[in-house]
Short mmCIF file of C-alpha atoms and ligand atoms in Angstrom, two decimals:
data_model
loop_
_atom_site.label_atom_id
_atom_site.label_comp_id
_atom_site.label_asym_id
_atom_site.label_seq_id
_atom_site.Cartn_x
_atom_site.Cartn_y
_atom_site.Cartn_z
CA UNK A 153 3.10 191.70 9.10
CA UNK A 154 -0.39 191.57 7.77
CA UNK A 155 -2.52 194.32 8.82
CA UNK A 156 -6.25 194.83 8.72
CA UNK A 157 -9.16 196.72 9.91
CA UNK A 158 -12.59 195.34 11.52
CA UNK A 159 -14.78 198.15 12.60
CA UNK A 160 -16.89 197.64 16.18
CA UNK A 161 -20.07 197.90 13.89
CA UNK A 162 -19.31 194.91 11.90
CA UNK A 163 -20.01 192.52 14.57
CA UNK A 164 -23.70 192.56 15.36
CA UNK A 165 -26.31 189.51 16.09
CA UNK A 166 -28.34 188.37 13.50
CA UNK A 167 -32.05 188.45 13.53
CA UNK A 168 -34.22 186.20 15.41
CA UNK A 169 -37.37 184.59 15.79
CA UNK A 170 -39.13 183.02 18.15
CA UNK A 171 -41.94 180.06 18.90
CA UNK A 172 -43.92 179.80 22.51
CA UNK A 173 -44.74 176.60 21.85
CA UNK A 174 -41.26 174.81 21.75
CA UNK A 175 -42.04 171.56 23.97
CA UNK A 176 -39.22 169.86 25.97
CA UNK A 177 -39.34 166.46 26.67
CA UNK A 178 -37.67 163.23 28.35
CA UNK A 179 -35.93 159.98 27.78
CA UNK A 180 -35.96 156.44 28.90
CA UNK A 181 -33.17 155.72 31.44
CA UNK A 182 -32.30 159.87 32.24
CA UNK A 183 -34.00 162.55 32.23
CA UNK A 184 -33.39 164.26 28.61
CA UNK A 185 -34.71 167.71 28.27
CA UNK A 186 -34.46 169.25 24.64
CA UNK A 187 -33.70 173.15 25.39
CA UNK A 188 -35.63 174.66 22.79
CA UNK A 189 -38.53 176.28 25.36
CA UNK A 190 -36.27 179.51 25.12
CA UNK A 191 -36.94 182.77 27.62
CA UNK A 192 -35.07 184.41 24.70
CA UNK A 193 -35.58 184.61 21.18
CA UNK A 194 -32.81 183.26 18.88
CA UNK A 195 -31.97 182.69 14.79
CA UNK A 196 -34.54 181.48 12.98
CA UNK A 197 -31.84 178.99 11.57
CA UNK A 198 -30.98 177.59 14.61
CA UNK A 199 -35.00 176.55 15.61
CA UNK A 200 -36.31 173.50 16.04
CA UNK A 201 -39.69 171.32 16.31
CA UNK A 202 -38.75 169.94 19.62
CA UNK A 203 -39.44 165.89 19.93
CA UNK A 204 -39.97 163.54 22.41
CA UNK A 205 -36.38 161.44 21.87
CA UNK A 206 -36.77 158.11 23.83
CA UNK A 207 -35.09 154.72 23.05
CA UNK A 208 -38.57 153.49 23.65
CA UNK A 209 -40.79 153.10 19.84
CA UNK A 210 -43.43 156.08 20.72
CA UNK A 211 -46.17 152.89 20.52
CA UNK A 212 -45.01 151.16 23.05
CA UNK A 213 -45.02 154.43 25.31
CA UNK A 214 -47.42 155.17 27.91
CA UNK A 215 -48.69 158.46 28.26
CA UNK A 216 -48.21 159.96 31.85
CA UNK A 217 -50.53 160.75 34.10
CA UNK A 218 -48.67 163.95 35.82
CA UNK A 219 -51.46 164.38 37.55
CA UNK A 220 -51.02 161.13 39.48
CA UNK A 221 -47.04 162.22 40.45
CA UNK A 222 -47.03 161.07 44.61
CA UNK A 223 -47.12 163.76 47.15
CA UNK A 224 -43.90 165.05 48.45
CA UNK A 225 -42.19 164.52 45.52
CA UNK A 226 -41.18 167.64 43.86
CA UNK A 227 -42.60 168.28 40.38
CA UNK A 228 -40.06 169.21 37.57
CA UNK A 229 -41.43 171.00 34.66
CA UNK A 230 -38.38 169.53 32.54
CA UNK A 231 -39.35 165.28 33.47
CA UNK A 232 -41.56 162.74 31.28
CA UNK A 233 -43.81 160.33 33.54
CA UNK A 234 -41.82 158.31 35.73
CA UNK A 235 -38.88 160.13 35.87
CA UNK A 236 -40.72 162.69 38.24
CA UNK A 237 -40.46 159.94 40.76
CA UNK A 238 -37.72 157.92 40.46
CA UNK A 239 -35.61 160.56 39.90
CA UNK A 240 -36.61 162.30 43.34
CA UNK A 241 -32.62 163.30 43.23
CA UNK A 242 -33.40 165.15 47.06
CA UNK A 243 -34.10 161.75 48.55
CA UNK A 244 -31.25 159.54 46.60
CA UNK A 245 -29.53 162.60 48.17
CA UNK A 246 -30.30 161.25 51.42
CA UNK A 247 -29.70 157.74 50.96
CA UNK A 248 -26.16 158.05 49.07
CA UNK A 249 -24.52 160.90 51.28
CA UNK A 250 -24.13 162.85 48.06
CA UNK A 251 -23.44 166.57 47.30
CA UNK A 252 -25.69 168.67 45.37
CA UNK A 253 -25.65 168.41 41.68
CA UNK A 254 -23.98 170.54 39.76
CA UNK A 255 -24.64 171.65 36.42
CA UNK A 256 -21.83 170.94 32.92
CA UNK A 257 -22.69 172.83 30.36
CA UNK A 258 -20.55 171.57 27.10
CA UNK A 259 -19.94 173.34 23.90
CA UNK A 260 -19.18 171.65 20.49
CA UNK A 261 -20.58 168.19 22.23
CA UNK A 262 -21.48 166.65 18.96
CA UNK A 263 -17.65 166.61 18.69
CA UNK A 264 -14.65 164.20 18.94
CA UNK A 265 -13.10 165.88 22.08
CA UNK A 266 -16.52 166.08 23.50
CA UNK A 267 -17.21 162.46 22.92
CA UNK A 268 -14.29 161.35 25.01
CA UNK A 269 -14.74 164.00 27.92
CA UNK A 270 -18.78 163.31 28.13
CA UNK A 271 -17.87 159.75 29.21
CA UNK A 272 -15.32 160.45 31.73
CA UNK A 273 -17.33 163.02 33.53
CA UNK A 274 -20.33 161.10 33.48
CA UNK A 275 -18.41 158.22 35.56
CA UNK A 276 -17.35 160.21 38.21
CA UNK A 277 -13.65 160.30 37.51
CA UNK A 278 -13.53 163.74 37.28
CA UNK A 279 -15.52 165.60 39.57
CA UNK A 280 -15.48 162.25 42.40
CA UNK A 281 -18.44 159.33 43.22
CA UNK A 282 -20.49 161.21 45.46
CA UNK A 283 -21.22 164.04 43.31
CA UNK A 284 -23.91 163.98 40.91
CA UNK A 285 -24.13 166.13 37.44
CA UNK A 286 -25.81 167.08 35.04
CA UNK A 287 -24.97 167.50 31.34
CA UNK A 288 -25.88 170.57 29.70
CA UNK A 289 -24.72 169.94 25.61
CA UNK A 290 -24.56 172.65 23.37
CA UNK A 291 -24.29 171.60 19.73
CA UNK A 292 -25.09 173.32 16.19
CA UNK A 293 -28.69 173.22 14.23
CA UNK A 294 -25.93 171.27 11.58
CA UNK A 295 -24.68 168.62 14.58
CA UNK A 296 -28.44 168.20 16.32
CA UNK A 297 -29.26 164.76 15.26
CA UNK A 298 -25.54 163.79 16.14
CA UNK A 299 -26.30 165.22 19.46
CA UNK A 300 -29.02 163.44 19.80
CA UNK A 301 -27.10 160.21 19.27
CA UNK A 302 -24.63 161.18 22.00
CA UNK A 303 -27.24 161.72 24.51
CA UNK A 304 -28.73 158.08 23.93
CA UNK A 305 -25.20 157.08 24.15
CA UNK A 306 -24.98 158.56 27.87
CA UNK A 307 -28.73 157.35 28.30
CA UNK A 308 -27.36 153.80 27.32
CA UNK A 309 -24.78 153.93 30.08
CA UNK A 310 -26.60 154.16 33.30
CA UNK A 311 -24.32 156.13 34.85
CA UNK A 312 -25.70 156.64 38.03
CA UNK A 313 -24.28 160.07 39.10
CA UNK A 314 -25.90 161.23 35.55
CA UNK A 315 -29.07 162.36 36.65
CA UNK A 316 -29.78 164.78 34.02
CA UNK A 317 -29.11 165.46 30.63
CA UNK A 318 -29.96 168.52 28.26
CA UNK A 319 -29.32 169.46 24.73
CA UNK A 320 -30.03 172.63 22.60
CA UNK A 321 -28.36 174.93 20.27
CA UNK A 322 -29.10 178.61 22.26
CA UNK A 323 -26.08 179.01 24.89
CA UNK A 324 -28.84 181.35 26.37
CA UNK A 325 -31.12 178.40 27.39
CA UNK A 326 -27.69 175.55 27.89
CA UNK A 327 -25.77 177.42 29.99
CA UNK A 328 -28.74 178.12 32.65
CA UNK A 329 -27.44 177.65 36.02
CA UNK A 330 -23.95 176.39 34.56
CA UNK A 331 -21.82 175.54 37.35
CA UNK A 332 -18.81 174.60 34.96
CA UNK A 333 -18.80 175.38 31.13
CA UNK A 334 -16.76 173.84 28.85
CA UNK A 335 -16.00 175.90 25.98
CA UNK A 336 -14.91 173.23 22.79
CA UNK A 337 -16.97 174.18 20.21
CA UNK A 338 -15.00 176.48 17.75
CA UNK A 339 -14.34 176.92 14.17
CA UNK A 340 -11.28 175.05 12.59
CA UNK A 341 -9.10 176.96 10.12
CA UNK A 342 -9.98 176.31 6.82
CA UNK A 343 -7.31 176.57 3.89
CA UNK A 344 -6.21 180.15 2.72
CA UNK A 345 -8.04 181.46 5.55
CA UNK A 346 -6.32 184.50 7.17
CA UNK A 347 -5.74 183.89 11.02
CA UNK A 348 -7.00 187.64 11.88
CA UNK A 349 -10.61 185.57 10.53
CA UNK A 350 -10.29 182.77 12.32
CA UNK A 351 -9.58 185.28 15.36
CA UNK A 352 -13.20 187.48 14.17
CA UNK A 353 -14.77 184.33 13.43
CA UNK A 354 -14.29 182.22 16.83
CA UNK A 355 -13.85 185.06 18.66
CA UNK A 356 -17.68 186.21 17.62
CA UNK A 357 -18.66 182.67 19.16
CA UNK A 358 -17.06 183.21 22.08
CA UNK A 359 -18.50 186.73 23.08
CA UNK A 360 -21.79 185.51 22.50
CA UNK A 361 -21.30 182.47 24.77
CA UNK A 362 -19.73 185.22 27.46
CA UNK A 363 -22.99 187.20 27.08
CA UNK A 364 -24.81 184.24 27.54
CA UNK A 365 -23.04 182.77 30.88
CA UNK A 366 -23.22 186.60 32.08
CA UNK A 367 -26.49 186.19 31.88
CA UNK A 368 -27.81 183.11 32.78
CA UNK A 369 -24.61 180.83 34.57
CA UNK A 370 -24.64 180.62 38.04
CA UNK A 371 -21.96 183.64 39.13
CA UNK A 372 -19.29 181.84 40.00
CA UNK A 373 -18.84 179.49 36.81
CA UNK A 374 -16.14 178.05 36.11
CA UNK A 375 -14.95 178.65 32.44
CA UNK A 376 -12.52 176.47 30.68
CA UNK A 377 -12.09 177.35 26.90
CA UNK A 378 -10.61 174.99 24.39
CA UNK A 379 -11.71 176.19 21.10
CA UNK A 380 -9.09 177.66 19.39
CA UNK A 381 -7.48 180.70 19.71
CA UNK A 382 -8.15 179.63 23.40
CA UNK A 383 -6.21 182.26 25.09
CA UNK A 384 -8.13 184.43 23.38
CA UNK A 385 -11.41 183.10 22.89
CA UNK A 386 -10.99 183.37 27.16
CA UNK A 387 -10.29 186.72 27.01
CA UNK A 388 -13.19 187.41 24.75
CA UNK A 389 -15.54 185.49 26.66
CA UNK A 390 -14.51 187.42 30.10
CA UNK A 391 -14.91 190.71 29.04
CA UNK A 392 -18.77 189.92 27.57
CA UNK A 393 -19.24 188.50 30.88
CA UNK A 394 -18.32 191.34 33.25
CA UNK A 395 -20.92 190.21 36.53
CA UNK A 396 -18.56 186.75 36.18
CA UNK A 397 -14.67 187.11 37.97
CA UNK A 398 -12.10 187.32 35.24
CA UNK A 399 -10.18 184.85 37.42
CA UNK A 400 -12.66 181.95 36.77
CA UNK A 401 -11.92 182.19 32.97
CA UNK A 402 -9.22 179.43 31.98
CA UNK A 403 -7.54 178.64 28.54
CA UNK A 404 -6.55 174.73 28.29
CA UNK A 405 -2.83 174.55 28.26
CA UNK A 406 -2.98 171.19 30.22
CA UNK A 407 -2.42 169.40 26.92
CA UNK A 408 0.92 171.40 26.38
CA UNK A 409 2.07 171.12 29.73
CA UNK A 410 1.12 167.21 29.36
CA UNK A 411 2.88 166.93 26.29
CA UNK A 412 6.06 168.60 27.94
CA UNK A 413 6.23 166.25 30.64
CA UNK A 414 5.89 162.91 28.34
CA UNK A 415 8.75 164.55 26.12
CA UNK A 416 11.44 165.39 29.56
CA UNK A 417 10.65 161.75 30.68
CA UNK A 418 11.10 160.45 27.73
CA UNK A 419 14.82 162.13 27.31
CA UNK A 420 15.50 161.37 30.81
CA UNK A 421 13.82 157.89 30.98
CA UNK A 422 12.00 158.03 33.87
CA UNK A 423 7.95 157.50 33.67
CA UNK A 424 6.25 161.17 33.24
CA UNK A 425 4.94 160.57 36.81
CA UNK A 426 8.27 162.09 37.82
CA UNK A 427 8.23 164.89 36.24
CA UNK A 428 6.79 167.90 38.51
CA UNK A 429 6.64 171.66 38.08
CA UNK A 430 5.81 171.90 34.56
CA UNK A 431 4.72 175.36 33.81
CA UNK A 432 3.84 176.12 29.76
CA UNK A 433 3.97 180.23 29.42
CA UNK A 434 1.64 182.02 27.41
CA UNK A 435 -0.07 181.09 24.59
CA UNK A 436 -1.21 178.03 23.05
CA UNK A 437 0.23 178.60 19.69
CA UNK A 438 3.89 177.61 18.46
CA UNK A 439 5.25 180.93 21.04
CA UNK A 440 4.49 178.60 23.81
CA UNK A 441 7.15 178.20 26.39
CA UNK A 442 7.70 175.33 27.92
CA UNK A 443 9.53 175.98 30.92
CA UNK A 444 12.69 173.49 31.53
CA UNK A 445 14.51 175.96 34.24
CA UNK A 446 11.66 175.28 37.04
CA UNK A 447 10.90 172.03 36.02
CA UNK A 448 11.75 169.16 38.10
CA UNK A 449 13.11 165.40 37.53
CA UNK A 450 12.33 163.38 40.62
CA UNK A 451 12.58 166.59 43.08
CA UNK A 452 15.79 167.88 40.97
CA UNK A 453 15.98 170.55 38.41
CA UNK A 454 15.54 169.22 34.94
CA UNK A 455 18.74 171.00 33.89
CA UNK A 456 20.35 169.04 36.22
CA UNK A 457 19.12 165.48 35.08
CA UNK A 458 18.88 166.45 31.36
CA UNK A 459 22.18 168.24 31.14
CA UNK A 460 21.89 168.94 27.09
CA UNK A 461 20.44 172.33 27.37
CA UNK A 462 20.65 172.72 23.33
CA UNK A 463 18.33 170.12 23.08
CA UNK A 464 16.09 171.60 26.11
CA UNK A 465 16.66 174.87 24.15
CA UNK A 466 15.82 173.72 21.03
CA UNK A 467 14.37 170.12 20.40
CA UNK A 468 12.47 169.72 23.20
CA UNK A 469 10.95 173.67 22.95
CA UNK A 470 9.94 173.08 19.24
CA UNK A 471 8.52 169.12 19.97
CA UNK A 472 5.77 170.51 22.25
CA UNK A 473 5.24 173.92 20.59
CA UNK A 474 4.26 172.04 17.32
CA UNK A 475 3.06 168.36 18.97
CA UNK A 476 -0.72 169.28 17.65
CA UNK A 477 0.56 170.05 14.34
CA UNK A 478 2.76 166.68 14.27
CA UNK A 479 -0.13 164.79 15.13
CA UNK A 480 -2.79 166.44 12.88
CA UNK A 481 -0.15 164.92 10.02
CA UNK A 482 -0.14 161.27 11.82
CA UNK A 483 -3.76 160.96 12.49
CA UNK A 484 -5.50 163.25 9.87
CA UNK A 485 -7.03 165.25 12.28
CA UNK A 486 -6.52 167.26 15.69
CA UNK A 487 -6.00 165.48 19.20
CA UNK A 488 -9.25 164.36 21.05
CA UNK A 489 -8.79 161.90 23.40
CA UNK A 490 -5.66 163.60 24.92
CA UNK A 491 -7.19 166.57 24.83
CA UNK A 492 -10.05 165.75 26.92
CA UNK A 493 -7.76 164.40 29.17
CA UNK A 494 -6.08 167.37 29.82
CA UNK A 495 -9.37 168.99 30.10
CA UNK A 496 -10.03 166.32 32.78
CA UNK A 497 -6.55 167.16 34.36
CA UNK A 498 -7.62 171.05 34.21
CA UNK A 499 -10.75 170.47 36.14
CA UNK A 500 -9.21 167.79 38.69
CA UNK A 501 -6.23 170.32 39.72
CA UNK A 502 -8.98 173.12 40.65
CA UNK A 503 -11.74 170.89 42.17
CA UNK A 504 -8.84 168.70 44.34
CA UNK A 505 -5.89 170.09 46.62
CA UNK A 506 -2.23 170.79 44.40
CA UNK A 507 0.05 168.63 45.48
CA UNK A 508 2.65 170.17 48.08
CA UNK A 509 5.79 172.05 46.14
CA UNK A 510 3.95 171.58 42.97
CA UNK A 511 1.90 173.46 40.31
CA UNK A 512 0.07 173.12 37.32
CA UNK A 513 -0.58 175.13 34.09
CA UNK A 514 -3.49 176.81 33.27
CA UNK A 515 -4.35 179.83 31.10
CA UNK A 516 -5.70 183.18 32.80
CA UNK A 517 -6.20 186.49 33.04
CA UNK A 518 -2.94 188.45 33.99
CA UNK A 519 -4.00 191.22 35.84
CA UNK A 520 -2.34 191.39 39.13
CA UNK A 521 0.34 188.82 38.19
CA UNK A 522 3.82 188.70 40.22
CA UNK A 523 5.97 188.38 36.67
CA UNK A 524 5.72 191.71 34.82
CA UNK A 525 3.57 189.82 32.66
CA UNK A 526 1.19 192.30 30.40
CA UNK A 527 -2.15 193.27 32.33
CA UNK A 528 -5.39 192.47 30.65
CA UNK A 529 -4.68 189.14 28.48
CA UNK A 530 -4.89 185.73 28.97
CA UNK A 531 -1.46 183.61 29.54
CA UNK A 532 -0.53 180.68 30.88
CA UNK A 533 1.11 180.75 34.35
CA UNK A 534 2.13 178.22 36.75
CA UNK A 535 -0.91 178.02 39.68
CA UNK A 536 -1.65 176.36 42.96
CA UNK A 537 -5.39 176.00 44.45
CA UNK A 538 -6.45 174.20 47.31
CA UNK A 539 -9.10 172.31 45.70
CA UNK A 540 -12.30 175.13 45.92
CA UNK A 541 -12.14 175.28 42.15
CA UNK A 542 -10.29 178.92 42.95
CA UNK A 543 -6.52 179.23 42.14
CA UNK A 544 -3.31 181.47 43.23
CA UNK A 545 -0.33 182.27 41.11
CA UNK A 546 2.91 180.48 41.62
CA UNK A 547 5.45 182.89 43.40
CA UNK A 548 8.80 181.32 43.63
CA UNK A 549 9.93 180.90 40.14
CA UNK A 550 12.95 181.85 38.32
CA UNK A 551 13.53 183.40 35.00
CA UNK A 552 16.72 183.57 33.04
CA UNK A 553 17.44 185.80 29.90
CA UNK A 554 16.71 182.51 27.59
CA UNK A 555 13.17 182.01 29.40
CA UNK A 556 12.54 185.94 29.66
CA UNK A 557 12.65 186.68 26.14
CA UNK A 558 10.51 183.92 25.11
CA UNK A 559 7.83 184.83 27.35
CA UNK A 560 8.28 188.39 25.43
CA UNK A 561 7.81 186.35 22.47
CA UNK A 562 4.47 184.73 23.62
CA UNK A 563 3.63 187.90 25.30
CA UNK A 564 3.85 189.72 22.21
CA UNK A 565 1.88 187.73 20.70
CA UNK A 566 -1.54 187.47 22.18
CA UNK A 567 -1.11 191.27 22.96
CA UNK A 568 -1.44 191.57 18.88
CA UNK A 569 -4.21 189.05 18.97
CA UNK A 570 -6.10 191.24 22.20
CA UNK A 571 -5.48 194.30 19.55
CA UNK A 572 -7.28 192.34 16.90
CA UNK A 573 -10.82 191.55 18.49
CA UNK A 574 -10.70 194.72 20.14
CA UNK A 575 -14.35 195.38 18.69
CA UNK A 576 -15.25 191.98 20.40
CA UNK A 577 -13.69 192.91 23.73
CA UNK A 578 -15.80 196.12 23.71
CA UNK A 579 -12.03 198.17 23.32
CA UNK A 580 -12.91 200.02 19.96
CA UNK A 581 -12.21 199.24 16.59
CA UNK A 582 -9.57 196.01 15.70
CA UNK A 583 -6.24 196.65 14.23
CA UNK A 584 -4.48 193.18 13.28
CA UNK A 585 -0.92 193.62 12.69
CA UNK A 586 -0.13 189.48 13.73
CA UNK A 587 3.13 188.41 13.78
CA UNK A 588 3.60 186.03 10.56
CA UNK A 589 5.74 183.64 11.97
CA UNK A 590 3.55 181.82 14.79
CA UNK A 591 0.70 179.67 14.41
CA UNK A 592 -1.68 177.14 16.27
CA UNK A 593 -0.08 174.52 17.49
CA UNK A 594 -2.23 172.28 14.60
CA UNK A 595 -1.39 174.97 11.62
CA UNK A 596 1.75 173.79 9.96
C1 LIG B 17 -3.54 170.81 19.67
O1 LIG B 17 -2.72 171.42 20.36
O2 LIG B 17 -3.49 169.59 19.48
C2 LIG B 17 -4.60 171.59 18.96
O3 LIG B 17 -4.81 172.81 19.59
C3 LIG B 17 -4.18 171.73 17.54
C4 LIG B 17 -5.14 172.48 16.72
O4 LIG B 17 -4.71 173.50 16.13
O5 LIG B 17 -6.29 172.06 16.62
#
């Protein structure tokens, strides 16, 4: 076991500056607000000359007359000209029967997962046709200009449930209001580097983007965090965010328990649409359990269709503890598009009823859990909801020595992790004694 030391003092923020007259401004087709105008002040390395960003050549556009905006229609400090008016959203309100819009805030959305998801939730697939959003990206000073390009790539869409789009680099200023936030942006680890510093490093991220939806999200975001470590990185961000519940704080193990599924129908071959009660354990790492003894086959225990419990034991256990990993040496790089997916699937089974007898998999926090499962980490469990974008634990499972000492495994696991960003969790100084023999699901 490796063991190391970080001390609470060594994580501090770095110095900041800050500019009153950072501008925002708007696009063609959407509204596009550049979050620079920050209440707080932030890095000097991370500020920027905000710009008007328009598909339209700056000669060809014509100043607005703001002055001229019709009465009744409400003024937003935010809009550019014509968007005041057109995009009166309380009126279209009227006309379309649709719900209030709610605000996405997106981390790491100058990325590859991001680029799939941003598409997808823009359509209405994920959160339904009558409800319009509004996309809040968060992106790097490095990945600005890229975000830039993403945003004229939703601008050139005309969606019509987008009515609003926002990028910046201060989660302070992104996450305003932040109905949903979707945590993606994260470190990857590099070569040679020591997973206790991939833990400091993301980890550091993530309790400054707590802090920051403690602060300014509305108070009952929802949190879903993909960057890896995610189990983690969700523990991290929920105790830096302590006026938010715990129980909206979510680590994506969708793609695991996805990945299960395709792998039992595939053995059993029947399409994956049969396969129901999928529950992945703990962490997403290669301690994962995938849970074959309260999984079903078309209504039947899996053990019962797929009677070769050496290769549910073994093969099938080790396929989706290391399916990242596998693919990362296919494709050259991590998943993306079935990762958004799942992060799709994540959202859809809190924001729409669980089908009856069934459950999904999501990670979250354990206090209070039926199991015996340690208090005060982050695990994936199996969990109902009834589609209010709150959830319940799963009750009527079973556990057998095989499963139980896996879950110990897992367990074990992210309790070493929770002992190494203790001075991120606000629980003293870190001690990182990891177990050697587990990994990402990508490190192999
Ligand atoms: C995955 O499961 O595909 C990723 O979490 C892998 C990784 O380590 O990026």
């Amino acid at each position: 076991m490796a063991a190391l030391e970080i001390s609470a003092s060594t994580y501090a923020r770095s110095g900041s500056c800050f500019s009153p007259n950072d501008l925002s401004s708007s696009s063609a087709n959407l509204r596009l607000v550049i979050k620079n105008r920050r209440r707080r002040s932030i890095p000097c390395s991370a500020r920027r000359i905000a710009k008007i960003l328009c598909s339209v050549a700056p000669n060809q556009v014509q100043a607005p007359e703001l002055s001229t905006t019709p009465a009744g229609v409400a003024s937003k400090k935010e809009c550019f000209g014509v968007f005041c008016t057109t995009y009166d959203l309380k009126s279209d309100d009227k006309t379309k029967s649709w719900k209030s819009l709610i605000n996405i805030a997106i981390s790491g959305a100058a990325g590859m997962i991001a680029n799939h998801l941003l598409f997808k939730l823009a359509s209405g697939e994920v959160f339904g046709p009558d409800q319009p959003i509004a996309l809040k990206l968060l992106g790097s000073e490095r990945s600005f200009q890229a975000l830039e390009g993403v945003a004229m790539e939703l601008e050139d869409s005309l969606y019509p449930l987008l009515r609003e789009v926002s990028i910046g680099v201060d989660p302070y200023e992104v996450f305003q209001d932040a109905g949903w936030a979707l945590l993606i942006g994260a470190k990857p680890r590099g070569p040679g580097m020591e997973r206790a510093a991939l833990l400091d490093i993301n980890g550091q991220i993530f309790a400054e983007q707590g802090k920051a939806l403690n602060e300014v999200a509305s108070r009952n975001v929802k949190v879903i965090v993909v960057g890896n470590p995610c189990n983690t990185n969700a523990l991290i961000c929920l105790k830096n965010a302590p006026n938010i519940p715990a129980k909206n704080f979510h680590a994506l193990t969708r793609l695991d328990e996805n990945r299960a599924k395709c792998q039992l129908a595939l053995k059993a071959g029947v399409f994956y649409d049969k396969v129901s009660n999928m529950t992945i354990w703990g962490n997403h790492s290669t301690t994962q359990v995938p849970d074959f003894l309260n999984a079903k086959i078309n209504g039947m225990p899996v053990t019962e269709i797929i009677t070769d419990i050496k290769w549910l034991k073994e093969e099938f256990t080790e396929r989706v503890q290391k399916r990242g990993g596998v693919l990362i040496q296919k494709w050259g790089r991590s998943s993306a598009a079935s990762t958004a997916v799942s992060i799709v699937d994540a959202i859809r089974s809190l924001v729409t009823p669980t089908p009856p007898g069934d459950w999904f998999s999501t990670g979250v926090y354990t206090t209070g859990n039926p199991y015996g499962i340690a208090e005060d980490i982050n695990f994936s469990m199996p969990c109902r909801s009834n589609g209010d974008g709150d959830y319940e634990l799963v009750k009527d499972v079973i556990f057998d020595d095989y499963l139980w000492e896996r879950i110990k495994k897992t367990e074990a696991e992210l309790l070493a992790e929770k002992r190494c960003v203790a001075h991120l969790t606000g629980e003293g100084n870190a001690f990182c004694d990891l177990p050697e023999d587990t990994m990402l699901p990508g490190e192999q």
